[in-house]
PDB file of C-alpha atoms and ligand atoms in Angstrom:
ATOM      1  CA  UNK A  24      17.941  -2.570  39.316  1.00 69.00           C
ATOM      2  CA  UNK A  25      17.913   0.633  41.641  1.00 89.00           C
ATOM      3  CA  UNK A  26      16.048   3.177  39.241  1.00 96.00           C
ATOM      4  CA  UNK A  27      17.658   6.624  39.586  1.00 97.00           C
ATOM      5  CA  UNK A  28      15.604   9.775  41.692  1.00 98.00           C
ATOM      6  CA  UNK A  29      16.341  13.201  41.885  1.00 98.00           C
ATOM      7  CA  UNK A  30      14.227  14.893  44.703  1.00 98.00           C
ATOM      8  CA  UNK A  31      13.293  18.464  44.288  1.00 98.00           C
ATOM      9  CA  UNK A  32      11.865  20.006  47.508  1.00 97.00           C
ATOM     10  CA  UNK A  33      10.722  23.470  48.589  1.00 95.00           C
ATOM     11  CA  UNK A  34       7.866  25.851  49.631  1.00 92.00           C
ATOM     12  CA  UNK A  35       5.298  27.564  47.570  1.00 85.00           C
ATOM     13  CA  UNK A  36       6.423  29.700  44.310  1.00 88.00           C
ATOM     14  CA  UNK A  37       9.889  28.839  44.788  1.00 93.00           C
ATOM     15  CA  UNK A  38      10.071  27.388  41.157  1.00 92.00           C
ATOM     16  CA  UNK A  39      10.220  23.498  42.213  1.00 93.00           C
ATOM     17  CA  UNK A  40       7.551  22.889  39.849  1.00 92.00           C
ATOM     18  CA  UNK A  41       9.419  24.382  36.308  1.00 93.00           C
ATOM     19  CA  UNK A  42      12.359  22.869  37.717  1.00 96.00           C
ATOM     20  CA  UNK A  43      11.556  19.641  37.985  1.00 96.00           C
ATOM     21  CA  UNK A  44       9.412  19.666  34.838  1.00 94.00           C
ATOM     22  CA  UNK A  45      12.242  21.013  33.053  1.00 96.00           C
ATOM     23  CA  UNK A  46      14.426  18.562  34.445  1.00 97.00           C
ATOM     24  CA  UNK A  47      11.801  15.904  33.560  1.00 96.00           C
ATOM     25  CA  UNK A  48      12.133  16.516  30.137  1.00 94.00           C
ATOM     26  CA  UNK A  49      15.525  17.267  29.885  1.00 96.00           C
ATOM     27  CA  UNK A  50      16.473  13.893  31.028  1.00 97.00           C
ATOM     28  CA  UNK A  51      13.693  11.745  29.248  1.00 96.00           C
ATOM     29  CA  UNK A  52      12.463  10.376  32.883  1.00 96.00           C
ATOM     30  CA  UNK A  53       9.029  10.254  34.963  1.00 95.00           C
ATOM     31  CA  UNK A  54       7.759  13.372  37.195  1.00 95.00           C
ATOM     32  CA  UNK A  55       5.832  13.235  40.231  1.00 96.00           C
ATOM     33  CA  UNK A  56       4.132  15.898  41.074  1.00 95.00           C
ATOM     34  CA  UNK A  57       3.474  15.080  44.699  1.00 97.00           C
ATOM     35  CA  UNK A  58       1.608  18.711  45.352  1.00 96.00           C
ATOM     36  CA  UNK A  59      -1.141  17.572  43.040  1.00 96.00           C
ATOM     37  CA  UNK A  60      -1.993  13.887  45.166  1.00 98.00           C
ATOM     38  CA  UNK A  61      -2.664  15.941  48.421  1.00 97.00           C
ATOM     39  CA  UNK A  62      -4.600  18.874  46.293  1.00 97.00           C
ATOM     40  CA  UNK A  63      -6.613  16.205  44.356  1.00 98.00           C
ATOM     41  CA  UNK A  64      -7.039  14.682  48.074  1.00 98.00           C
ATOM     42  CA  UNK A  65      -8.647  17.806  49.180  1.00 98.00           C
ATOM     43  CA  UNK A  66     -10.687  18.051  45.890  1.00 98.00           C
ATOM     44  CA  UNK A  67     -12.038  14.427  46.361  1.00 98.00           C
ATOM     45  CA  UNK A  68     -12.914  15.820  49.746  1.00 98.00           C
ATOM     46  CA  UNK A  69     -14.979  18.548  48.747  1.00 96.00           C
ATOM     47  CA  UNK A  70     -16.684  16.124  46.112  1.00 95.00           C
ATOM     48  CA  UNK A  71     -17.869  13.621  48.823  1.00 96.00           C
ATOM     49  CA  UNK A  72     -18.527  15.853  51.436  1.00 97.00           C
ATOM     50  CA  UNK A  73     -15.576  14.959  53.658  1.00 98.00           C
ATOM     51  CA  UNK A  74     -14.356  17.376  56.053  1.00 98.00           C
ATOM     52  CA  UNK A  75     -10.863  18.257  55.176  1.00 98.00           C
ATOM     53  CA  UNK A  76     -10.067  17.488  59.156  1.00 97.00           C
ATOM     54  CA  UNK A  77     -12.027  14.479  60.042  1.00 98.00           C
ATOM     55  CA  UNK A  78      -8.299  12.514  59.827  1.00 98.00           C
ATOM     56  CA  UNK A  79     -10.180   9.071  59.222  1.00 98.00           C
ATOM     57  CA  UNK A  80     -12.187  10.010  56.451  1.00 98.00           C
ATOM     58  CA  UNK A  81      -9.763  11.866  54.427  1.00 98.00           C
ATOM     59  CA  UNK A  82      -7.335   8.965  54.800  1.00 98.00           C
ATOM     60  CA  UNK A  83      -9.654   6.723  53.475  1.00 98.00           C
ATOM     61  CA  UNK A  84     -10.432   8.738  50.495  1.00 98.00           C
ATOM     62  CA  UNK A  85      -6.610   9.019  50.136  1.00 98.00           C
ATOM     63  CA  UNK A  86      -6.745   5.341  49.813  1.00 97.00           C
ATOM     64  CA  UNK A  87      -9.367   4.983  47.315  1.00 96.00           C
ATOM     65  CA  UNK A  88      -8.026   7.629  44.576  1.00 96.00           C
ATOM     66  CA  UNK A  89      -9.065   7.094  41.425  1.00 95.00           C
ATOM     67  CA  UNK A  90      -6.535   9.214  40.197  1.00 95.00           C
ATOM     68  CA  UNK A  91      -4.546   9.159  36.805  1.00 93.00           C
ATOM     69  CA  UNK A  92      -1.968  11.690  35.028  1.00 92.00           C
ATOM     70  CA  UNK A  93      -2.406  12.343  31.426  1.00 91.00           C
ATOM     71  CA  UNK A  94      -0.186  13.987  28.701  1.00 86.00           C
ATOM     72  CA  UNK A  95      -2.121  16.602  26.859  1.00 87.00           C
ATOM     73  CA  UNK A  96      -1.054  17.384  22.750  1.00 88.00           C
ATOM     74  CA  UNK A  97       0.199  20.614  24.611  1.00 86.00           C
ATOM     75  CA  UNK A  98       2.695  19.418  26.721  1.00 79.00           C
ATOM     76  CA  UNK A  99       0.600  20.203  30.036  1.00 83.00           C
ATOM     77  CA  UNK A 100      -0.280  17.411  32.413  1.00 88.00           C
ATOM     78  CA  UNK A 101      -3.887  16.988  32.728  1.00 94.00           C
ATOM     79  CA  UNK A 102      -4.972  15.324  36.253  1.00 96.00           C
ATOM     80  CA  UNK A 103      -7.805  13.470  36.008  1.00 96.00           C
ATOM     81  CA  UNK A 104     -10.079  12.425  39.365  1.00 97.00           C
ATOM     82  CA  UNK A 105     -12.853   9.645  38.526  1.00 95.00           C
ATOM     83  CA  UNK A 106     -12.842  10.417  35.051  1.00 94.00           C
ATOM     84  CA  UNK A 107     -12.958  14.503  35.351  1.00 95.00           C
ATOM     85  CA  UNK A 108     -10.346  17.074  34.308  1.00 96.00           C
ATOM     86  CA  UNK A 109      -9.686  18.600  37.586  1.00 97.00           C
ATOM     87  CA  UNK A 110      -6.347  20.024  36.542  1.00 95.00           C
ATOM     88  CA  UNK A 111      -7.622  23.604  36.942  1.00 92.00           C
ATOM     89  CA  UNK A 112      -9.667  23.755  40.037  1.00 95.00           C
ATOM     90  CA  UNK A 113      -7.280  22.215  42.224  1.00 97.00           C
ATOM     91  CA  UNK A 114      -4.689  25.077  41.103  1.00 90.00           C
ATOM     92  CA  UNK A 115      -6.655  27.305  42.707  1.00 87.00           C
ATOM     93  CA  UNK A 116      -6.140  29.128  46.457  1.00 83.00           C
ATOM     94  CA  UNK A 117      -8.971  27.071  48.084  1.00 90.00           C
ATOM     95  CA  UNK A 118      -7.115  23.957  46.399  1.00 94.00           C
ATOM     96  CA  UNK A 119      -3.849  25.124  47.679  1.00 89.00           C
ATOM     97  CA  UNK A 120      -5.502  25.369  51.198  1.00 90.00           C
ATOM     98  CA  UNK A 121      -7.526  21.584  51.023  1.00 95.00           C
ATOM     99  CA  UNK A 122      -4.112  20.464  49.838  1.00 95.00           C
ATOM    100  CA  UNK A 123      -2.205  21.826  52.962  1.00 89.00           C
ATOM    101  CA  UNK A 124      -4.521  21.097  55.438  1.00 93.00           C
ATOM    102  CA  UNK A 125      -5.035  17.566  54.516  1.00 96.00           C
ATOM    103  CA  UNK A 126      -1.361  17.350  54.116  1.00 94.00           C
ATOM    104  CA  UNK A 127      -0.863  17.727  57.876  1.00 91.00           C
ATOM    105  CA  UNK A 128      -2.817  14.618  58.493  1.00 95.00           C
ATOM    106  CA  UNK A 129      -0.359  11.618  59.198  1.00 95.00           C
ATOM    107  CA  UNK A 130      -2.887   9.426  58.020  1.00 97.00           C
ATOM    108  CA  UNK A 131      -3.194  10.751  54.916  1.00 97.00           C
ATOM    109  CA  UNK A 132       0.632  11.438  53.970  1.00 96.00           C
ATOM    110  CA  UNK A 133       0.697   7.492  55.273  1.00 96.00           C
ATOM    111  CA  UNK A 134      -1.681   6.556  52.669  1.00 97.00           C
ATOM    112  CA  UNK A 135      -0.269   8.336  50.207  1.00 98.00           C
ATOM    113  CA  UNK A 136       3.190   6.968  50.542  1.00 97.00           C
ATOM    114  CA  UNK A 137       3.236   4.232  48.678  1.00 93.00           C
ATOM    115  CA  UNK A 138       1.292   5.369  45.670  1.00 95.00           C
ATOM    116  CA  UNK A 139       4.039   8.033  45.387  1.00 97.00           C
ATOM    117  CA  UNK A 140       7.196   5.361  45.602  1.00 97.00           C
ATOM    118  CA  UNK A 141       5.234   3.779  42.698  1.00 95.00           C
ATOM    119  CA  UNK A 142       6.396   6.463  40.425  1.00 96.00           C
ATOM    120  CA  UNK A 143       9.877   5.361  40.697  1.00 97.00           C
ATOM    121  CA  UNK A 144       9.844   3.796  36.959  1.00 97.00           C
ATOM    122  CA  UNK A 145      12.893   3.247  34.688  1.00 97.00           C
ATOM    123  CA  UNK A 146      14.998   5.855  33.516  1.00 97.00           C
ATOM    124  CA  UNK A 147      14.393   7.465  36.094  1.00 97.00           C
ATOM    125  CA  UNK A 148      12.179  10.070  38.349  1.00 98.00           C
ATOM    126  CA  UNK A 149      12.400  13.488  39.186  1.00 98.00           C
ATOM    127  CA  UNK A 150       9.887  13.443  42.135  1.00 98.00           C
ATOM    128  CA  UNK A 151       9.011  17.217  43.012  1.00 97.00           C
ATOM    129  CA  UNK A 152       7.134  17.767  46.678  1.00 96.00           C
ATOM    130  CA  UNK A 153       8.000  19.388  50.678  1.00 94.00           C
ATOM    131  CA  UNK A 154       9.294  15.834  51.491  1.00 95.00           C
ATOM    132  CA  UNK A 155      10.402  13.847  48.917  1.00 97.00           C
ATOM    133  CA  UNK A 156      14.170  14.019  49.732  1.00 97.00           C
ATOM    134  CA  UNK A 157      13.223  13.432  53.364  1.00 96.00           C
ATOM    135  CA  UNK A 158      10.388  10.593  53.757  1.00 96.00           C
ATOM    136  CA  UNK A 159       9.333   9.292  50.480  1.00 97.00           C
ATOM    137  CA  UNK A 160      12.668   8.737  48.480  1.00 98.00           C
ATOM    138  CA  UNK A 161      15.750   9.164  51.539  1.00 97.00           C
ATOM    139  CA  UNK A 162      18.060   7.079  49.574  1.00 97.00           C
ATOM    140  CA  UNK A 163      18.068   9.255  46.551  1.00 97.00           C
ATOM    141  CA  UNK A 164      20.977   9.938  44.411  1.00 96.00           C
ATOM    142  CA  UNK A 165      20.121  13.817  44.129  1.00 97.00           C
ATOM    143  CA  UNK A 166      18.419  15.850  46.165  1.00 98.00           C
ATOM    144  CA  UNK A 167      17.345  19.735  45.501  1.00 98.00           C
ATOM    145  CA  UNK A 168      16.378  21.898  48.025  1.00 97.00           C
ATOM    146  CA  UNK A 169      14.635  25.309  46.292  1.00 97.00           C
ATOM    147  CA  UNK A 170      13.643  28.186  48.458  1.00 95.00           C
ATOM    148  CA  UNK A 171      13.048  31.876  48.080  1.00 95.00           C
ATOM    149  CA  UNK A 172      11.851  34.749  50.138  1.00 95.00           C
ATOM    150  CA  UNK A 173       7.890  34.790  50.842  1.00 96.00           C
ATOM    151  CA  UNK A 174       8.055  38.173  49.396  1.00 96.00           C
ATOM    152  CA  UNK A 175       9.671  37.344  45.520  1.00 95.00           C
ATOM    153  CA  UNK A 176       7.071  34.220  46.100  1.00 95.00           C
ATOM    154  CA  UNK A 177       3.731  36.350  46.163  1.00 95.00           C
ATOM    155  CA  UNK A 178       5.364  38.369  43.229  1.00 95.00           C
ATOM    156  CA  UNK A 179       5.617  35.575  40.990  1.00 92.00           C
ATOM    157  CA  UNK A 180       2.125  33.918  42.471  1.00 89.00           C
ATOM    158  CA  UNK A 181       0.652  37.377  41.711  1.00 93.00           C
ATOM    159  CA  UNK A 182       2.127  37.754  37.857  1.00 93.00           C
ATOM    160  CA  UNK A 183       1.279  34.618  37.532  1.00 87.00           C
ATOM    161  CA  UNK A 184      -2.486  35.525  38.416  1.00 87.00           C
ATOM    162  CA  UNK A 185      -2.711  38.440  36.979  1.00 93.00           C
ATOM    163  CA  UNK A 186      -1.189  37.071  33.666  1.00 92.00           C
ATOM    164  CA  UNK A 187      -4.772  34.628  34.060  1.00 86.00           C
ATOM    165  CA  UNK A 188      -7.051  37.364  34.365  1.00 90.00           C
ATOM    166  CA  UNK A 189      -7.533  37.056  37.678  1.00 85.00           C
ATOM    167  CA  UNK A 190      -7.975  39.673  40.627  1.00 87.00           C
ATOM    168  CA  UNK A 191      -5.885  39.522  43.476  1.00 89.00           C
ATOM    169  CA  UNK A 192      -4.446  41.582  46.059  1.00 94.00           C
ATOM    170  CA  UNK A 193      -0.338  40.937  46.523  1.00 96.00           C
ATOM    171  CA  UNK A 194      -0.870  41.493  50.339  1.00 96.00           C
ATOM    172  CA  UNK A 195      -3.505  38.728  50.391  1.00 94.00           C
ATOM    173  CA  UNK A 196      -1.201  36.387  48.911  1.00 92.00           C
ATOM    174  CA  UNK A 197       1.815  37.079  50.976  1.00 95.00           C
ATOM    175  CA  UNK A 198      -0.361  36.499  53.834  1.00 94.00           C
ATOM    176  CA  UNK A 199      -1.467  33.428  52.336  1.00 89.00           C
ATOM    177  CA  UNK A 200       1.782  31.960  51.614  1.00 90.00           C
ATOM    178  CA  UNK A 201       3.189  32.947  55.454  1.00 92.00           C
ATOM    179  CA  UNK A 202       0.121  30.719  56.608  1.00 90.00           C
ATOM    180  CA  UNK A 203       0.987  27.857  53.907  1.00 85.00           C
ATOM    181  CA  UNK A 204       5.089  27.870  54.954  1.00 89.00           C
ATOM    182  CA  UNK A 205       4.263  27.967  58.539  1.00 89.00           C
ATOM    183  CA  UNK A 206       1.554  25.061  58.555  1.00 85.00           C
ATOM    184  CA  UNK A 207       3.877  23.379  56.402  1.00 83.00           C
ATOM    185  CA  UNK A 208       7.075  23.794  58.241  1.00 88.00           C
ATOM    186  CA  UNK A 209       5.791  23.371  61.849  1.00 89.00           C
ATOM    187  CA  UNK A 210       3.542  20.291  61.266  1.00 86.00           C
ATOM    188  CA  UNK A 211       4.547  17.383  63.165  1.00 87.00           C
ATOM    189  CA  UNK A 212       4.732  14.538  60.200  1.00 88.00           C
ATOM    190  CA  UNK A 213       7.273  15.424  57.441  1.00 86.00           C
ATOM    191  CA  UNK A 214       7.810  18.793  57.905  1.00 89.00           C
ATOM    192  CA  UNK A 215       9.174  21.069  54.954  1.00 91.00           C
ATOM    193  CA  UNK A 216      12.832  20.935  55.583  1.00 92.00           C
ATOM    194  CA  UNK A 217      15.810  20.611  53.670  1.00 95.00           C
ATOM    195  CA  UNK A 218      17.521  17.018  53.972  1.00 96.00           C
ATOM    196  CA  UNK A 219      20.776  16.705  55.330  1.00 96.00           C
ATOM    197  CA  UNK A 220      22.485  15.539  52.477  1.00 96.00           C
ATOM    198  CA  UNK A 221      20.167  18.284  49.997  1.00 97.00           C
ATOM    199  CA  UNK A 222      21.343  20.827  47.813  1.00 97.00           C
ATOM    200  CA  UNK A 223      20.081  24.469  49.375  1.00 97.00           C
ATOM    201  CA  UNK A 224      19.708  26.245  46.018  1.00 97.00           C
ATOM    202  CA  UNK A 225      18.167  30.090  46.543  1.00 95.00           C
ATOM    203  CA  UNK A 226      16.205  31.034  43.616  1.00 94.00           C
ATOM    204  CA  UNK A 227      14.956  35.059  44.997  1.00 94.00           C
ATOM    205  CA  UNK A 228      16.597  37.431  42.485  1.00 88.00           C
ATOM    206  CA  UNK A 229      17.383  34.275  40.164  1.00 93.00           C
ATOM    207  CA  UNK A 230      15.902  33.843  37.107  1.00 93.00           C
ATOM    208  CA  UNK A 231      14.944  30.228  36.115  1.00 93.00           C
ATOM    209  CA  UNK A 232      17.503  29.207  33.528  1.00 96.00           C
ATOM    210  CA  UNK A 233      20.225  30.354  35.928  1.00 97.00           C
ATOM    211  CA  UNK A 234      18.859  28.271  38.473  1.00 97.00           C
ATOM    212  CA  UNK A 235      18.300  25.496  36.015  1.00 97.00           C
ATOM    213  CA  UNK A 236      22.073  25.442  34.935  1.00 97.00           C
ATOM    214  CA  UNK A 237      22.635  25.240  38.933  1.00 97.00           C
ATOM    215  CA  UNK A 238      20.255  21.885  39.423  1.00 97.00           C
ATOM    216  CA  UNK A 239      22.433  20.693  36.194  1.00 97.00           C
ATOM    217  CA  UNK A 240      25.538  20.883  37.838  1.00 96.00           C
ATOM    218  CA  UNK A 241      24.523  19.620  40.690  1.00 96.00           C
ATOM    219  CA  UNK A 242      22.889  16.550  38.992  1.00 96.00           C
ATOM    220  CA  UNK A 243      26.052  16.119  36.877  1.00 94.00           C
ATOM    221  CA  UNK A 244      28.109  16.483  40.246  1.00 91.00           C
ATOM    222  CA  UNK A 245      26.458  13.108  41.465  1.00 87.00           C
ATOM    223  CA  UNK A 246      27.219  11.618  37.963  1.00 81.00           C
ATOM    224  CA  UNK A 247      23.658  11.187  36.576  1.00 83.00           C
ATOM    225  CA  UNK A 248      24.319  12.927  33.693  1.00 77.00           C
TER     226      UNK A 248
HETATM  227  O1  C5P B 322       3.397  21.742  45.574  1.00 74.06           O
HETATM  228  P1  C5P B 322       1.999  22.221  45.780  1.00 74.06           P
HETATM  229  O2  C5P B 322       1.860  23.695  46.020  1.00 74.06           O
HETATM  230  O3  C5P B 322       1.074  21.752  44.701  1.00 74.06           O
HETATM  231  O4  C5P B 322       1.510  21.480  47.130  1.00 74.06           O
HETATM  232  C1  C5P B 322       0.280  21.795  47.729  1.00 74.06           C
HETATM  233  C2  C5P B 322       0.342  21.498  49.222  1.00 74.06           C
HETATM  234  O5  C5P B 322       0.473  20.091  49.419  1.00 74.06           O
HETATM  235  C3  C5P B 322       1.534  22.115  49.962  1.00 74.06           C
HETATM  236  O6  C5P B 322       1.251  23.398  50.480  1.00 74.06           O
HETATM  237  C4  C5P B 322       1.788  21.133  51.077  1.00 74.06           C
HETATM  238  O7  C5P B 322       0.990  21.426  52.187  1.00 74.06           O
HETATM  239  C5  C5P B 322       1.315  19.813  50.526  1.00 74.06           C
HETATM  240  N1  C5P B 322       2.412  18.933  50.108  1.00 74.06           N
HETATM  241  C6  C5P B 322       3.029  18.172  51.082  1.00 74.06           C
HETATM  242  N2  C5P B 322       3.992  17.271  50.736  1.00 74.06           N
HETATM  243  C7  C5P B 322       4.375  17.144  49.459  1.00 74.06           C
HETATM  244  C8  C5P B 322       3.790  17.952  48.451  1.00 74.06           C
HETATM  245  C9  C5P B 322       2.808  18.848  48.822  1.00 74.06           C
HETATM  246  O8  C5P B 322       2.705  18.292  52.259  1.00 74.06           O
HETATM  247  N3  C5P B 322       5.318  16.254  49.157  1.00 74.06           N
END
């Protein structure tokens, strides 16, 4: 039986990650959250002492994750890395930044591959990433392609981070998220870019229930609801 997937693909902050949580739920199916295998990559990094570039040695940690997703009581999805709640730290900038640069090893998205396509589980996944339309799940019934402009990105990383107590400068983070799109878009392996057959969906200006009745009618458009 060909389990259903529903890809939902775009940069940084452009709401890919309520979306397909949302989505998740709505339909009573598995989530991959692809973002958190290359930032818990990084973090294993940092644990071992492996340089985020030396390609061989990330790749190998890549291969020998000991990493499991867990439901908290509250509804939030706890990631757990040999046995410790890392769920936090590898939300932060510096986690963001191990998660990018070891995401533009080939080696690494290679070893990664197939722990993703494991996620594919009956009903059905909504599988959330920069590629998943593209390189891990091509043949999928739906595909979602989220963007937004850098600048309504920062905005909501900076309410976001602000809303957490923390202190940040909006400038900083705009400057960090023109790095992230750029490293991300112009790397040679599976490069962030809409699939063909993806729907472009432009979420600046939007809020998120609007563009959650959008994904909906796309998703019923392709008859999987
Ligand atoms: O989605 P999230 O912000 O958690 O992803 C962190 C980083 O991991 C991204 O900036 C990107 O470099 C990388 N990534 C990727 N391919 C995916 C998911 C994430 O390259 N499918």
């Amino acid at each position: 039986m060909t389990v259903p997937v529903i890809t939902v693909d775009g940069p940084s902050g452009s709401g890919k990650g309520t979306i397909g949580h949302r989505l998740a739920d709505h339909l009573g199916w598995h989530l991959l959250d692809s973002g958190a295998l290359y930032r818990v990559t990084g973090q294993a990094c940092l644990q071992q002492g492996v340089d985020w570039q030396d390609e061989p040695a990330v790749a190998q940690v890549a291969r020998n994750l000991d990493v499991h997703f867990e439901s908290a009581p509250t509804g939030e999805v706890l990631v757990i890395l040999a046995g410790e709640d890392v769920s936090r730290v590898i939300r932060t900038e510096e986690g963001g930044r191990g998660a990018s640069t070891v995401a533009a090893l080939p080696s690494v998205r290679d070893a990664l591959l197939s722990r993703q396509r494991e996620f594919a589980q009956a009903p059905g996944l909504v599988a959330d990433g920069r590629d998943m339309g593209t390189v891990v799940f091509p043949a999928a019934q739906c595909k979602i392609f989220l963007t937004a402009s850098a600048e309504e990105r920062a905005e909501r990383r900076y309410k976001q981070l602000i809303a957490k107590g923390e202190s940040v400068s909006l400038p900083r983070l705009l400057e960090d998220i023109e790095e992230r799109d750029l490293r991300d878009s112009s790397r040679a392996v599976s490069p962030l870019v809409p699939a063909e057959d993806a729907f472009v969906i432009d979420s600046t200006a939007r809020n998120i229930d609007e563009v959650f009745a959008e994904v909906l009618e796309k998703v019923g458009e392709k008859a999987l609801i």
